[in-house]
C-alpha cells in the first residue's frame, strides 16, 4: 500500500533541460540548465501559500546562520534584508529583472566576506526547513508534494548557481583586474628595451673612453718620459752653460790680456819704427862718409898718379880705399833697401796690429756686454730645468692618475657589460613572467567560463595590453608574431562583445562605448603592420607601429576604464 503512495521520480527526469520562459539574456540559460519552467514558477507560488506561516521563522533561522558565519569586524546582515530576499524569492517572476533584484543581497554577503561553502550549507538548511514545512502539511498528496518539492528544489538550485556565480564572477573580475594590472606593469617594463639599448650605447662609449684613456695614458707617459729626458738634458745644458760661461769668462780674460799685450806690441812697433828711422839716418851718414871716402880715394889716386913712382904704393892704398868705399856704398844701398822694406813692413805690421788691437778691444767690449746676457741665459736655462723637472714630476703623477682612471674605466666597462647582461636577463625574465601570466589568464578564463561584463572588460584590457607586449617582445627577438596571427578587431573577445546587438542596445548611450571602436581597430591594425615590418626586416618602422599601437592601446584602456566606472 505504501508503495503506491510513496513519491517516485526517475533519474532521467532530473537531467532534463530547457525552459518555456521567454526572454533574452544569460539568466534564461540558468533557467534552462535547471529546467525551470512557467509551471515551476506557478508551483513555487503555491509553495509560498503553503509555507507562508513558516517564512518568517525560516528568515530567523537563516539570520542565525549568518550571525554564526559572520567574520570578525564585519557588520551582520539585518533580518529585514533576509525577509526582503525571501519575499522576492517567493513572489517575483523568474524574468531577466529577477537577477537584478536578488544580486544586491548576494553582493552584500560577498562584501561582508561570508564563506561561500558555509553559505551553501546555510542555504541548504533553509531549503531543508522549507521542505520540512511542506512535508508537515498532512493534507498534501504525495504526488503533489513531489511536484511542490521539485519546483522548490529547482528554485533553490537557481539561487545556489547565482550565488556561486556572484562570488565566482567577482573573484574572476578581481583576478582579471589583477592580471590586467600585472600585465600593465609588465608593459611598463617595455622601457627595458630602451634601457638595454642605452646600456649598449653606454658600454660602447665606455669602451671608447677606455681606449682613449689608454691612449692618453700612453701619451702622458711618453710626455713624462720626454719631460724627464728634457729635464735631464736641460740639467746637462745648465752644466754645459755654466762651464761655457766659465770658459768664456776665462777666454774674455785672455782676450783682455791679449788686448793689453797687443797694446804693448803696438808701442814696441812704434819704437821699432823709430829705431828703423834712426838706422836710415845712420845709413845716410855712413853713405855720406862712404861717398867722402870714395872721393878722398879718388883724390888720393889722382895725387898718387902725380907722384909717379913714389906714389905707386899710395895709389894702391887709395884704390883699395876706393873699392872699400864703393863696397860700403853698395852694402849701404842694400842696407837702405832692407831698411826701407823693414820700414814699410813694420808700418804694415803696425797698422795690422793697430787694427787687430782695435778689433780685440771691440771684441772685449762686446764680450763684456755678452757676459751678463750669458749669465741671464744660464739662469733662464736653470729655471727651465727646474720647470721641466717639475713638469716631469707632474706628468708622472698624471700618468699614475690616468693609469688608475684607466683601471677604473676597465672595471666600469666590465660592470657595464654585467649590467647590460642583467638588463637582457631582466627583459627575458619579464618576458617569461608575461608568458606565465598569459598562461594563468588562459587557464583561469577558459572558453566555458561565463564572464560578467566587468570581468569581460577587464579581460579585454589584458587582451590589448598583451598585443602591445607581444609586439614589443617580437622586436626584442623573444617572440615570433606573424601578420596573419593578428585577428580583426571584430572577432576578438572585445570585438565580439562590442558588436553584439544586446551590448550595443545596452551601452550605445555611453560616450566611451562609442569612442572605443576606432582606437580598438587601430590596435589590431598597428599590430599587424608592426609584424609585417619586422618580417620584412624594417625594425625602425616596426618600432614606429609599436608606438602608434601603444598610443591606441592607452586610449582603449582609458575608454574601458570609463565604461567600468559607468557600469559600477
Short mmCIF file of N, CA, C and O in Angstrom, two decimals, residues 40 67 101 114 144 159 165 169 202 208 231 246 290 308 328 354 430 487 491:
data_model
loop_
_atom_site.label_atom_id
_atom_site.label_comp_id
_atom_site.label_asym_id
_atom_site.label_seq_id
_atom_site.Cartn_x
_atom_site.Cartn_y
_atom_site.Cartn_z
N UNK A 40 6.84 25.49 -13.09
CA UNK A 40 7.59 25.53 -11.83
C UNK A 40 7.39 26.87 -11.13
O UNK A 40 7.29 26.93 -9.89
N UNK A 67 24.61 35.05 11.41
CA UNK A 67 25.31 35.59 12.59
C UNK A 67 26.46 34.67 12.97
O UNK A 67 27.56 35.11 13.31
N UNK A 101 17.28 41.94 -8.93
CA UNK A 101 16.63 42.17 -7.64
C UNK A 101 17.31 41.39 -6.51
O UNK A 101 17.35 41.85 -5.37
N UNK A 114 31.34 36.58 3.75
CA UNK A 114 30.80 35.30 4.19
C UNK A 114 31.42 34.19 3.35
O UNK A 114 31.50 34.30 2.12
N UNK A 144 1.47 15.50 -5.23
CA UNK A 144 1.51 16.97 -5.18
C UNK A 144 2.76 17.45 -4.46
O UNK A 144 3.42 18.42 -4.85
N UNK A 159 19.13 29.64 -7.08
CA UNK A 159 19.73 30.57 -6.13
C UNK A 159 21.18 30.20 -5.85
O UNK A 159 22.06 31.07 -5.78
N UNK A 165 27.86 32.11 -8.79
CA UNK A 165 28.33 32.93 -9.91
C UNK A 165 28.68 34.34 -9.45
O UNK A 165 29.64 34.94 -9.95
N UNK A 169 32.21 35.28 -10.15
CA UNK A 169 32.44 36.38 -11.10
C UNK A 169 33.20 37.52 -10.45
O UNK A 169 34.03 38.15 -11.10
N UNK A 202 75.99 53.01 -23.88
CA UNK A 202 76.87 53.43 -22.79
C UNK A 202 78.11 52.55 -22.75
O UNK A 202 79.22 53.05 -22.55
N UNK A 208 85.01 53.21 -25.71
CA UNK A 208 85.73 54.28 -26.42
C UNK A 208 86.54 55.12 -25.44
O UNK A 208 87.71 55.43 -25.68
N UNK A 231 114.37 67.25 -19.00
CA UNK A 231 114.90 67.75 -17.74
C UNK A 231 116.35 67.32 -17.56
O UNK A 231 117.21 68.11 -17.13
N UNK A 246 132.08 79.85 -17.74
CA UNK A 246 133.43 79.93 -17.13
C UNK A 246 134.50 80.01 -18.21
O UNK A 246 135.46 80.80 -18.10
N UNK A 290 180.96 107.22 -46.85
CA UNK A 290 181.48 106.37 -47.94
C UNK A 290 181.71 107.23 -49.18
O UNK A 290 182.71 107.07 -49.91
N UNK A 308 203.88 109.81 -59.29
CA UNK A 308 204.69 108.89 -60.09
C UNK A 308 204.99 107.66 -59.30
O UNK A 308 204.12 107.08 -58.67
N UNK A 328 181.28 99.66 -49.59
CA UNK A 328 180.44 100.17 -48.47
C UNK A 328 179.18 100.81 -49.01
O UNK A 328 178.08 100.63 -48.47
N UNK A 354 147.50 97.51 -35.12
CA UNK A 354 146.58 98.53 -34.61
C UNK A 354 145.13 98.14 -34.88
O UNK A 354 144.25 98.28 -34.02
N UNK A 430 61.22 39.09 -17.45
CA UNK A 430 59.91 39.75 -17.52
C UNK A 430 59.08 39.12 -18.63
O UNK A 430 57.87 38.94 -18.49
N UNK A 487 44.32 39.07 -35.50
CA UNK A 487 42.93 38.93 -35.98
C UNK A 487 42.29 40.31 -36.18
O UNK A 487 42.83 41.34 -35.78
N UNK A 491 36.50 40.26 -34.31
CA UNK A 491 36.35 38.86 -33.91
C UNK A 491 37.11 38.54 -32.63
O UNK A 491 37.06 37.40 -32.16
#
